[in-house]
PDB file of C-alpha atoms in Angstrom:
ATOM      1  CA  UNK A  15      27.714  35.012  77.569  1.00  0.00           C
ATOM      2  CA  UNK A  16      28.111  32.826  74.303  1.00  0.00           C
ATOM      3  CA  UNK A  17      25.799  30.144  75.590  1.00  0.00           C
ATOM      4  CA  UNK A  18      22.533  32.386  75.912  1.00  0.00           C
ATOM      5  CA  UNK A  19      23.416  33.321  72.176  1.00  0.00           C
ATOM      6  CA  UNK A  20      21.550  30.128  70.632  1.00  0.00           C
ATOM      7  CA  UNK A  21      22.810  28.707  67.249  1.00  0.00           C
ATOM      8  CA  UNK A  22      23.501  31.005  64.237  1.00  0.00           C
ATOM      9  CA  UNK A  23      24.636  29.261  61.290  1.00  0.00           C
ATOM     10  CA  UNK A  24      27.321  30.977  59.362  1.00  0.00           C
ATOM     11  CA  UNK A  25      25.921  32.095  55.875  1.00  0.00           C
ATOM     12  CA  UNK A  26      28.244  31.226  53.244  1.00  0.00           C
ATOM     13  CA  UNK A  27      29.008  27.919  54.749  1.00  0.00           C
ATOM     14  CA  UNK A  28      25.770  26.837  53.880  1.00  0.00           C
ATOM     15  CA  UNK A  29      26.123  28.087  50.245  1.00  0.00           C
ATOM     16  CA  UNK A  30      29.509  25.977  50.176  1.00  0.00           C
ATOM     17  CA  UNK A  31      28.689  22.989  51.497  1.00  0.00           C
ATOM     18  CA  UNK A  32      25.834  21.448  48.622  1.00  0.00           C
ATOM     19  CA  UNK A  33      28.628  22.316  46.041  1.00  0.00           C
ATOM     20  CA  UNK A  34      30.944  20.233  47.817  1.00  0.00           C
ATOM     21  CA  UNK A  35      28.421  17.561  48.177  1.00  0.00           C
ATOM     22  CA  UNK A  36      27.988  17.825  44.234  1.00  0.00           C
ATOM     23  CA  UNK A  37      31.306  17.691  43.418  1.00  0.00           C
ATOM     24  CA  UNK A  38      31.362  14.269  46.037  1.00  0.00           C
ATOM     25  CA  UNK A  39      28.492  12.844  43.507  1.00  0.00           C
ATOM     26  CA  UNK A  40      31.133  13.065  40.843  1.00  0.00           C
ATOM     27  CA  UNK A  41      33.213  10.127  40.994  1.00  0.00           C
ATOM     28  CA  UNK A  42      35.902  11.329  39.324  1.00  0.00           C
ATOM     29  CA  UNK A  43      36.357  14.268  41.290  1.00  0.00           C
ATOM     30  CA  UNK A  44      36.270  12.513  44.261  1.00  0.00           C
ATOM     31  CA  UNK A  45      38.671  10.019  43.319  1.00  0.00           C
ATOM     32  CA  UNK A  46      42.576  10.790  42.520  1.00  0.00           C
ATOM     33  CA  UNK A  47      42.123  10.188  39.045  1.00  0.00           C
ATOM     34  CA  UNK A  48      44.235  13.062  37.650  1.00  0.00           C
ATOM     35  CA  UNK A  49      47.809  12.755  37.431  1.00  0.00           C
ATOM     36  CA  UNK A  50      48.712  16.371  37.316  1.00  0.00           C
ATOM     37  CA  UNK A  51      46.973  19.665  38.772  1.00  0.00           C
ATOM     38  CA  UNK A  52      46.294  20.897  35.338  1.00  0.00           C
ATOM     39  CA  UNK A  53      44.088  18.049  34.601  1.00  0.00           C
ATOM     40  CA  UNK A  54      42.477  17.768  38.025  1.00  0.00           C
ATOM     41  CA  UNK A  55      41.503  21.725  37.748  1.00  0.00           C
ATOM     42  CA  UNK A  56      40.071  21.133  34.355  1.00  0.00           C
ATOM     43  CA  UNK A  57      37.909  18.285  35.520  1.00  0.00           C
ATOM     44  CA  UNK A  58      36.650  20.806  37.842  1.00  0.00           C
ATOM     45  CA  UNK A  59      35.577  23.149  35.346  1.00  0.00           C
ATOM     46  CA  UNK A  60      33.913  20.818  33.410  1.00  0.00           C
ATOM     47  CA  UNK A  61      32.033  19.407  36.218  1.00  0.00           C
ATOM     48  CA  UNK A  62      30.709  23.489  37.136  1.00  0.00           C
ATOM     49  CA  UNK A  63      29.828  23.814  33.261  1.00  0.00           C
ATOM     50  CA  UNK A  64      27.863  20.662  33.295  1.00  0.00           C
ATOM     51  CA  UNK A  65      25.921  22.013  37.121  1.00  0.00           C
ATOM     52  CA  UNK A  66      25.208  25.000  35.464  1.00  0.00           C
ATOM     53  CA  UNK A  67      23.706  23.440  32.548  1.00  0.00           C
ATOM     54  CA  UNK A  68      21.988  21.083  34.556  1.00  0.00           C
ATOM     55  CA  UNK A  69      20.210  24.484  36.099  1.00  0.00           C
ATOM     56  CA  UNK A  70      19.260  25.995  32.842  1.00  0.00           C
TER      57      UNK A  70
END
C-alpha cells in the first residue's frame, strides 16, 4: 500500500519553496506595504531583477 512507498518529495515544490523564502528576506514584500496590486506586482519584479543579478 502507500505506507511501504517511503517518502518521495515532489519536485517542483522544492524549486518553489527557496524563492518563497527569498521573497520572505525582503521586507517589503513580506509586509503589506503596497496600496494597490499594481504596485505590489511591480515590487515583485524588481525584487526577481535584483535575484537574478545577484546570480550573475
Amino acid at each position: 500500500g502507500y505506507k511501504n512507498q517511503g517518502f518521495r518529495p515532489i519536485k517542483k515544490r522544492w524549486v518553489i519553496e527557496p524563492t518563497f523564502a527569498w521573497f520572505d528576506y525582503n521586507r517589503r514584500l513580506c509586509r503589506k506595504y503596497e496600496t494597490t496590486f499594481d504596485s505590489a506586482e511591480e515590487m515583485v519584479k524588481i525584487a526577481s531583477i535584483k535575484l537574478l543579478l545577484n546570480k550573475i
